[in-house]
Coordinates of C-alpha atoms and ligand atoms in Angstrom, one line a residue:
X1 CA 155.8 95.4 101.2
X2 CA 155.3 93.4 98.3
X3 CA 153.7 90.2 97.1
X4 CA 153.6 87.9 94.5
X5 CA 150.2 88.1 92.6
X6 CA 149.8 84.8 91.8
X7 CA 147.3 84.8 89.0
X8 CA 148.9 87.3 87.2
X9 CA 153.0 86.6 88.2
X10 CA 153.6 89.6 88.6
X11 CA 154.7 91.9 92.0
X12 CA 151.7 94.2 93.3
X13 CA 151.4 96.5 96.1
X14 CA 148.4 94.2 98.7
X15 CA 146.0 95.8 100.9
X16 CA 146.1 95.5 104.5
X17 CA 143.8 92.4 104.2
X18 CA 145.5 90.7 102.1
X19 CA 148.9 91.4 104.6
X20 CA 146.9 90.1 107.8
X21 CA 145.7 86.8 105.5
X22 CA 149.2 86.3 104.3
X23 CA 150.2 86.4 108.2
X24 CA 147.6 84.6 109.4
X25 CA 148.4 81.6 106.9
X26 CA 151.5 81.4 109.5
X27 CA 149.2 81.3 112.0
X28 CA 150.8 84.8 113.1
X29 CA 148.6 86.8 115.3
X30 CA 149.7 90.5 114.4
X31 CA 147.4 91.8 117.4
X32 CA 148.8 95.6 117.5
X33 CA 152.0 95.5 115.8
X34 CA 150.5 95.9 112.7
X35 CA 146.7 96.1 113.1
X36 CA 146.1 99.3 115.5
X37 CA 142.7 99.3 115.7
X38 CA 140.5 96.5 117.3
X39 CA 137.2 97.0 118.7
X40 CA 134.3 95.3 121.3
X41 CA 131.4 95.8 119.7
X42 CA 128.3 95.4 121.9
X43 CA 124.7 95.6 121.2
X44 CA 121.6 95.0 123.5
X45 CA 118.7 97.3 122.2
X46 CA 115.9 95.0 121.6
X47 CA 115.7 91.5 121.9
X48 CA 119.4 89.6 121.1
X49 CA 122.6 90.2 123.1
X50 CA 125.6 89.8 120.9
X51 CA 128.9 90.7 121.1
X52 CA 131.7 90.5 118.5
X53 CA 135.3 91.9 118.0
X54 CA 136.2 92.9 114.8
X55 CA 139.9 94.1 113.2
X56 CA 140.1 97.7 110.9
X57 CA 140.4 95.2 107.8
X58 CA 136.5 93.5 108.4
X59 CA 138.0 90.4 110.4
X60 CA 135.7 89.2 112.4
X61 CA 138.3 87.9 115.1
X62 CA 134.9 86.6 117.5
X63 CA 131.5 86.5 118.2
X64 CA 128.7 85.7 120.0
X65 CA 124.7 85.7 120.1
X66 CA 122.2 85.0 122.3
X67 CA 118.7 85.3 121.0
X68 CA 115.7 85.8 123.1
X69 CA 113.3 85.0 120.0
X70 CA 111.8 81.4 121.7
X71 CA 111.3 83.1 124.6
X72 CA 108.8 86.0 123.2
X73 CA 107.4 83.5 120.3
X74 CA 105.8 82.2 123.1
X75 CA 104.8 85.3 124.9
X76 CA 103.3 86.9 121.1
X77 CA 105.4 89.8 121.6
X78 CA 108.9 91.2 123.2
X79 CA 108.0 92.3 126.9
X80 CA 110.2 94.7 127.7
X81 CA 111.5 93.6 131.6
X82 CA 111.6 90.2 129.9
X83 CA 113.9 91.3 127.7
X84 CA 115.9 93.2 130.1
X85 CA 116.2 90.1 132.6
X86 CA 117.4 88.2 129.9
X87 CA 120.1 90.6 129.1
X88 CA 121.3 91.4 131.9
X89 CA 121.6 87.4 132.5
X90 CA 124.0 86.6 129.5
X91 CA 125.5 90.1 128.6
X92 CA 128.5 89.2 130.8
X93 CA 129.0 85.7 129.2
X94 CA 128.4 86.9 125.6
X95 CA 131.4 89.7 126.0
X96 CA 133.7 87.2 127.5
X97 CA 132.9 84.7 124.9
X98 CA 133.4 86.6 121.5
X99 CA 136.6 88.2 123.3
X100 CA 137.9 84.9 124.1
X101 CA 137.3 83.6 120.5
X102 CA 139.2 86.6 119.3
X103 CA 141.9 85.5 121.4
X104 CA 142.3 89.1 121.9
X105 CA 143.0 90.5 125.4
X106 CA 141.3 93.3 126.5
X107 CA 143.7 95.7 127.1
X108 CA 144.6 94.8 123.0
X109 CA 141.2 96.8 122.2
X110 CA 140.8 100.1 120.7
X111 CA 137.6 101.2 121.7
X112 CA 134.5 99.6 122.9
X113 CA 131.3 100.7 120.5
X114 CA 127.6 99.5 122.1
X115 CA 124.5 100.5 120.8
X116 CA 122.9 103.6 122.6
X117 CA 119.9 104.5 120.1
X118 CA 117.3 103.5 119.2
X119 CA 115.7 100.9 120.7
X120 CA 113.6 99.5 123.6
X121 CA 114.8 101.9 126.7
X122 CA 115.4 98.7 129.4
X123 CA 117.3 96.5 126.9
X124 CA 119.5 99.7 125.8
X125 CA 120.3 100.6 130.0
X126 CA 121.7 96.8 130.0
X127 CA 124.2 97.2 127.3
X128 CA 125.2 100.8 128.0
X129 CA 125.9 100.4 132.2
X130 CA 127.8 96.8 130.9
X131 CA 129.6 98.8 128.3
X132 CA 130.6 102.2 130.5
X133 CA 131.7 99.9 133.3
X134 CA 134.0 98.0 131.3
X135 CA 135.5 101.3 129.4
X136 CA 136.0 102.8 133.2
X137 CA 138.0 99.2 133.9
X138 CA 140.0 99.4 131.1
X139 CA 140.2 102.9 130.2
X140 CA 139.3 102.6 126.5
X141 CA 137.8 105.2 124.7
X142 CA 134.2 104.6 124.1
X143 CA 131.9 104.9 121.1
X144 CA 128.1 104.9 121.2
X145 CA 126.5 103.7 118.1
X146 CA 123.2 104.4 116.2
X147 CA 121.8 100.7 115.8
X148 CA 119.9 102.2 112.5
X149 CA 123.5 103.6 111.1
X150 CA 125.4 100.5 111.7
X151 CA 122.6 98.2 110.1
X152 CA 123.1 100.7 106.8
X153 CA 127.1 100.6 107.2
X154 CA 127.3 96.4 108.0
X155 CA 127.7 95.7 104.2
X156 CA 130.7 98.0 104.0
X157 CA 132.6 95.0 105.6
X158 CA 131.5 92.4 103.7
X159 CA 131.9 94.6 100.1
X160 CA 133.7 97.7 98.8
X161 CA 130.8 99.9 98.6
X162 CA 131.6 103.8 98.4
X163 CA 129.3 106.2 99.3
X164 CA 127.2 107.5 98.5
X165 CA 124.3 104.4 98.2
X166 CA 120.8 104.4 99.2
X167 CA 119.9 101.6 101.9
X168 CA 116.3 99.7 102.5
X169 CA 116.4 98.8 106.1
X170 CA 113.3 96.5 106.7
X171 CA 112.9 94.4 109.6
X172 CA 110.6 94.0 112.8
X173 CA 111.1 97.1 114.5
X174 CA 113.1 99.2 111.5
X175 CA 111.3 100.3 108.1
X176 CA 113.2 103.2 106.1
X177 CA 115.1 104.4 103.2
X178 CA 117.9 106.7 103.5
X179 CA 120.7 107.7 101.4
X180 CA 123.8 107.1 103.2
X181 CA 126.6 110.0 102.3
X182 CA 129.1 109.2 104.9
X183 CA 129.7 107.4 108.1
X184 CA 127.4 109.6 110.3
X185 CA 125.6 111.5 107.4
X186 CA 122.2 110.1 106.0
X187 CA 119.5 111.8 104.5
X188 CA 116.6 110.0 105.3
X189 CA 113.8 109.8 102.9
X190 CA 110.8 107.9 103.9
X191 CA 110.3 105.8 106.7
X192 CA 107.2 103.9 107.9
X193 CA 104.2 106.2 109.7
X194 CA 103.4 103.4 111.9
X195 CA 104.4 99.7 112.1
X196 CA 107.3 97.6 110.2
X197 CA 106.5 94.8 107.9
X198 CA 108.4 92.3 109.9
X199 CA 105.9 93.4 113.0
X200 CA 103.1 93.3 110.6
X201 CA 103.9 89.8 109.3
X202 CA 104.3 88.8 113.1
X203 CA 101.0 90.0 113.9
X204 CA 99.4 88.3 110.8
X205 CA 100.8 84.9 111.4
X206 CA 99.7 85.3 114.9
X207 CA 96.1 85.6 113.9
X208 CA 96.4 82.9 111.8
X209 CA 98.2 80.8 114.6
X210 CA 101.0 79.6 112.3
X211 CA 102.7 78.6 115.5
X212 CA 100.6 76.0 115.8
X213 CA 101.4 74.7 111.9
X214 CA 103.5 71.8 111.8
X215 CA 105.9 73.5 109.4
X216 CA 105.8 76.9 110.8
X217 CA 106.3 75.7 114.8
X218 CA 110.1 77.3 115.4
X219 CA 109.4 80.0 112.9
X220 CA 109.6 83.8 113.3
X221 CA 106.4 85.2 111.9
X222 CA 107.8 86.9 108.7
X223 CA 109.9 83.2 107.9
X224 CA 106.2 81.2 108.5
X225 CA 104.4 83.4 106.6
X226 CA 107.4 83.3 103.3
X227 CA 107.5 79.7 104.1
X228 CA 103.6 79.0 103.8
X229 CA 103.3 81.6 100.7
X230 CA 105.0 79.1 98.5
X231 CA 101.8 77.2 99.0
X232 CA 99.4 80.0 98.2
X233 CA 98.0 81.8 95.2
X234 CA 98.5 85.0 95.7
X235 CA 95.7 86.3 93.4
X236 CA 93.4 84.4 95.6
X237 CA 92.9 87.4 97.7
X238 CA 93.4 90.9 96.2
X239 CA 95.0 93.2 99.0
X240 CA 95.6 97.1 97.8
X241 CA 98.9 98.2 98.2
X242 CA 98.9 100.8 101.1
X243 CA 99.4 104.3 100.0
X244 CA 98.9 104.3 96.6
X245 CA 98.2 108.1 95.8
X246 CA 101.2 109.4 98.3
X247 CA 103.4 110.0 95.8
X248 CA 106.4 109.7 98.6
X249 CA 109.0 107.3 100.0
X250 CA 107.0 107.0 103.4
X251 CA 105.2 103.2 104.0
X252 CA 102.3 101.9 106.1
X253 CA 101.4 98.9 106.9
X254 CA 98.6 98.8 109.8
X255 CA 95.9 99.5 107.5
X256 CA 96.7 96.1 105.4
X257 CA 97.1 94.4 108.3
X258 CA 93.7 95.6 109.7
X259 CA 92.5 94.7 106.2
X260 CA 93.7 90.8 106.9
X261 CA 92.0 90.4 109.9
X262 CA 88.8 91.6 108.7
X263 CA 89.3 88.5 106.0
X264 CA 90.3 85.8 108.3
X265 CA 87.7 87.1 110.6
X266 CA 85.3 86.3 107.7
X267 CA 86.8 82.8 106.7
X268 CA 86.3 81.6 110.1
X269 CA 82.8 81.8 109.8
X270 CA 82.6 80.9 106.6
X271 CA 85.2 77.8 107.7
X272 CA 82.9 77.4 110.8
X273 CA 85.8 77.4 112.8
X274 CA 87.5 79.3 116.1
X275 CA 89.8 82.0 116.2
X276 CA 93.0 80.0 117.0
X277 CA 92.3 77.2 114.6
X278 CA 94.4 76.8 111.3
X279 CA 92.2 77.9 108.3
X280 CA 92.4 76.0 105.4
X281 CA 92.8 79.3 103.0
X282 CA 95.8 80.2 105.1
X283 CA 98.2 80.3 102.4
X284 CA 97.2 81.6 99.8
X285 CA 96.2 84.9 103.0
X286 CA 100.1 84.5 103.4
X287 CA 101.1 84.2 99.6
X288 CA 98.5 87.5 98.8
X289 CA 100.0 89.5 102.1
X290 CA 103.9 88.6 101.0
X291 CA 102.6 89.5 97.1
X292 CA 101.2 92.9 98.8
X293 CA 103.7 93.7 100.8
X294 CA 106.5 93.1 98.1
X295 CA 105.1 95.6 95.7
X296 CA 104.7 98.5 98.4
X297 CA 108.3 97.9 99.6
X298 CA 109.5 97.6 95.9
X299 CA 107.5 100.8 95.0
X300 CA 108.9 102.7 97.4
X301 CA 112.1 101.8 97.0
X302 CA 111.5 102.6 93.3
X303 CA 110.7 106.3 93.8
X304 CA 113.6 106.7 96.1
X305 CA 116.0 105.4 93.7
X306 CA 114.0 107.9 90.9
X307 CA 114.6 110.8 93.6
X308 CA 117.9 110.2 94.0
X309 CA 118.8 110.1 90.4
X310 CA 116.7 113.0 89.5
X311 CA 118.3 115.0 92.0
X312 CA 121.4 114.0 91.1
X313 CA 122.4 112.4 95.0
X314 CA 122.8 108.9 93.4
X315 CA 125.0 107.6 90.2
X316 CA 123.2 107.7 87.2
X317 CA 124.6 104.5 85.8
X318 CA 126.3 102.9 89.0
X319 CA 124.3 103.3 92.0
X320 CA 123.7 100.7 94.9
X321 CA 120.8 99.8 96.8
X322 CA 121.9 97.8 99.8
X323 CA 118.4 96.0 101.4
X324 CA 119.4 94.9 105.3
X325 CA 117.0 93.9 108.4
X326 CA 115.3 90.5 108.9
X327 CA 112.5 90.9 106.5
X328 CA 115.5 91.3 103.9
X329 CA 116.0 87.6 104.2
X330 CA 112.8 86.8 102.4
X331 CA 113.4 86.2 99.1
X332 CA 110.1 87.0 97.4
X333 CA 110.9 90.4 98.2
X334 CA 114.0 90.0 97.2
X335 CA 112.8 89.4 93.9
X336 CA 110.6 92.3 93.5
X337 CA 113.3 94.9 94.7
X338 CA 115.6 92.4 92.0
X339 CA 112.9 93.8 89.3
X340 CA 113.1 97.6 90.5
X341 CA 116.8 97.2 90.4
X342 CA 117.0 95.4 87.0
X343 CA 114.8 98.5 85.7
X344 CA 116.9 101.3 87.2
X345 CA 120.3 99.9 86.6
X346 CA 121.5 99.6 89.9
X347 CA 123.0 97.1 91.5
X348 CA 121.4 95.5 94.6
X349 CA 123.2 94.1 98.2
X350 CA 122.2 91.9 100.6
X351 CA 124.3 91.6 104.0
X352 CA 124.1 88.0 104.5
X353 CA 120.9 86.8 106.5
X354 CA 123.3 86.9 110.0
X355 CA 124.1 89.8 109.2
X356 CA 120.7 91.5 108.0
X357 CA 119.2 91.0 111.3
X358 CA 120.9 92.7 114.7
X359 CA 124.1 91.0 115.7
X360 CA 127.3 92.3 117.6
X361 CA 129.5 92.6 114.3
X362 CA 127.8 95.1 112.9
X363 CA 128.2 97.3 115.8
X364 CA 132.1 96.7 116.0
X365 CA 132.4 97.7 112.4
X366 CA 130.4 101.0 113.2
X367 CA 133.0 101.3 115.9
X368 CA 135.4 100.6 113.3
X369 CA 134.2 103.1 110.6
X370 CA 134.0 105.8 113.1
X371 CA 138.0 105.1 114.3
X372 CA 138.9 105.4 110.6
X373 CA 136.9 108.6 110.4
X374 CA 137.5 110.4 114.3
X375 CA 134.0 110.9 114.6
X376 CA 132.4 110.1 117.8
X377 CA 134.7 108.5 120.0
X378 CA 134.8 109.5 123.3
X379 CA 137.8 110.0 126.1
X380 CA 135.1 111.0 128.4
X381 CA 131.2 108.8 129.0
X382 CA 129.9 112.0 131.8
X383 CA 126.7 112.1 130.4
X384 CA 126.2 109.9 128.0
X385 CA 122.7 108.3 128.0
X386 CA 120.7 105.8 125.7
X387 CA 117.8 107.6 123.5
X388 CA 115.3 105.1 123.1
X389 CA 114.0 107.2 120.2
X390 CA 116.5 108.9 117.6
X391 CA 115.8 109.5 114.3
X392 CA 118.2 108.6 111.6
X393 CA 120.2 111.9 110.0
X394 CA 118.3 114.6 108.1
X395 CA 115.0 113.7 107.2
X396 CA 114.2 115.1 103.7
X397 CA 110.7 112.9 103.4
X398 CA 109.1 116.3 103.1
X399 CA 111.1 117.0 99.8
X400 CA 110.9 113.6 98.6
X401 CA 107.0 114.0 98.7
X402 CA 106.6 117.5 97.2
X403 CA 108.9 116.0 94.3
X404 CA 105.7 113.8 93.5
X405 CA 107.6 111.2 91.2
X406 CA 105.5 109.2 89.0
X407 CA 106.6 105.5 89.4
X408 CA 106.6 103.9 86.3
X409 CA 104.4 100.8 86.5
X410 CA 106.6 97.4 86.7
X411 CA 105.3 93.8 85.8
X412 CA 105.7 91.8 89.4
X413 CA 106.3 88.8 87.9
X414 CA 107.7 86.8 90.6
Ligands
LIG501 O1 116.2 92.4 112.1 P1 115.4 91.5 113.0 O2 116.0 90.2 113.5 O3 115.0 92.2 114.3 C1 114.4 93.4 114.3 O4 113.2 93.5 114.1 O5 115.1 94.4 114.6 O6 114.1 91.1 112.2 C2 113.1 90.3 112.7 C3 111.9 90.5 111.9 C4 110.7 89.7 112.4 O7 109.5 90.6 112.3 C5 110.5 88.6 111.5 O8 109.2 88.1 111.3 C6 111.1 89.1 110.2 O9 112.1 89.9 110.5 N1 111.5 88.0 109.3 C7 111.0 87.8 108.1 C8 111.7 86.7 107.5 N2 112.6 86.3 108.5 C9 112.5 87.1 109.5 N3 110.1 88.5 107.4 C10 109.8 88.0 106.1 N4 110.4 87.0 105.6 C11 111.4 86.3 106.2 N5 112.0 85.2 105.7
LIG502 ZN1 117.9 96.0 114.1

């Protein structure tokens, strides 16, 4: 089939996006005529329940969300049967209502992709018994999805990224950079040895009750503390970047948090105030953490991207560093990944922020990716259970460390 290419008047061969646009323009549904693969994507493994159906081309046909964040705002912290109640209340409604945005039927579906691993065991079980019911009812294959892979595959719908590229998944629960080679093949290179910033930033706007903040009130942790930092100075504290002589990809990020609450601690006294009351050096603790944890993240990311050249894994003059997770919506780190990038010449992504944190589209596009590829999709569910804990691919951090890159120093000049 051919088209007229408008800009340039002359007749080129379009892609199969541009064929469904042309169509839909008609408002013509091609459902399976000419699109055969449609898929349910479902995920459930920490604290949203989303749903979303998405077409081979990247469509996102429907979708829907529902986020449990209010609830454990005002708890401090996810609670795991909490969680699970609340899934297990709107899993049903979610499914029905992306699918009935999509306008496409059930029995239209390829395959039905839900998250399986990792994540919090009681919020996976709710998403997987949901999901194997409603593959046994409709007798769809069924494709369980690493919630880690399809945050690193989710800007693969929105741009035409080959692989190889390296991806920076930070976010509450996630911290880790891997090189992704393939659909299911990632070399992982360094990873967090204990919390995530996101949880980090959570637990350092807790203890300085941004909650209570007139500004910060509805904010996650991580948002309150970005949002607050624009107030600060950030050279009014002097926090050490964590892990300064490990000359690997690996982060850390409890010993800087412990390192805050020893200061605010301190500046309660010195305030003559009670824990739970708004000091009045609160910003510039949230500009100086946000300035700290920018540089460990961005030095890091650095030595990964030096790795990957060095061993040739990565394009010398064309590689890609996609960032994804919630804390990738902060745009001070932004910035100082902006500066590592700038140095390195690579070029860097960012899913947009609905799409950086967990959502049901990027789930359906793993399904998606692993339909185009035949991996993983099963005829059969006998067996199949969620794995609360899974590590993502190969994990080379043991190399990347014995490498011992020097990171050149970089002016943060954010
Ligand atoms: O990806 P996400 O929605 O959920 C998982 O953790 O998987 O990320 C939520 C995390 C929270 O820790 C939140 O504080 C953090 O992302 N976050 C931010 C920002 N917005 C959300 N951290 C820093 N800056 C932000 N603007
Ligand atoms: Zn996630």
């Amino acid at each position: 089939m051919l088209i007229l290419n408008k800009a340039a008047g002359v007749f080129s061969k379009p892609s199969r996006r541009e064929i469904f646009e042309f169509l839909r323009s008609f408002n013509f549904r091609p459902g399976n005529v000419f699109l055969h693969k449609l898929v349910l994507g479902i995920e459930t493994s920490c604290d949203d329940t989303a749903a979303a159906v998405v077409d081979e081309t990247g469509n996102v046909l429907g979708e829907a969300i529902h986020s449990q964040t209010e609830v454990h705002l005002k708890t401090g912290g996810i609670v795991p049967p909490v969680a699970q109640q609340l899934h297990r209340e709107n899993i049903q409604r979610i499914v029905q209502e992306a699918l009935s945005i999509s306008k496409v039927s059930p029995s239209e579906l390829s395959a039905i992709a839900t998250t399986v691993k990792p994540g919090l065991a009681l919020s996976l079980g709710v998403g997987l018994s949901f999901s194997l019911q409603l593959v046994d009812q409709l007798k769809k294959p069924f494709i369980p999805i690493h919630h880690m892979e399809a945050h690193a595959l989710t800007i693969r719908l929105l741009n035409k990224v080959e692989f190889p590229f390296l991806v920076l998944l930070i976010s509450g629960g996630h911290c880790l950079l891997a090189l992704v080679r393939g659909v299911s093949d990632f070399l992982l290179l360094g990873k967090s040895l204990d919390i995530a910033p996101g949880d980090m930033l959570d637990k350092v706007a807790r203890r300085l009750s941004l909650i209570k903040h007139p500004e910060c009130s509805t904010m996650s942790g991580g948002k309150a503390i970005e949002h607050l930092a624009k107030q600060g100075n950030k050279l009014h504290f002097d926090f050490k970047p964590p892990m300064q002589r490990a000359k690997n990809c690996d982060f850390s990020f409890t010993g800087l948090q412990h390192v805050i609450d020893k200061i605010i601690t301190q500046k309660e006294k010195e305030e003559g105030i009670q824990k739970g009351q708004i000091l009045s050096s609160a910003a510039h603790i949230a500009a100086a953490v946000q300035h700290t944890t920018a540089c460990h993240i961005a030095k890091r990311t650095h030595r990964a991207i030096l790795f990957c050249k060095q061993r040739d894994l990565l394009s010398q003059s064309n590689a890609v560093l996609v960032v994804s997770g919630g804390v990738a919506s902060n745009l001070y780190i932004r910035k100082a990944l902006e500066i590592v990038t700038n140095a390195t010449q690579c070029t860097l992504l960012c899913p947009p922020p609905k799409l950086c944190t967990d959502n049901g589209i990027m789930i359906a596009w793993n399904g998606i990716e692993r339909l185009r590829a035949g991996l993983g999709i099963l005829h059969n569910t006998e067996g199949i259970r969620y794995e609360p804990k899974c590590p993502l691919g190969v994990d080379i951090s043991k190399e990347v460390g014995e490498a011992a890159i020097k990171v050149p120093r970089l002016k943060m000049k954010i």
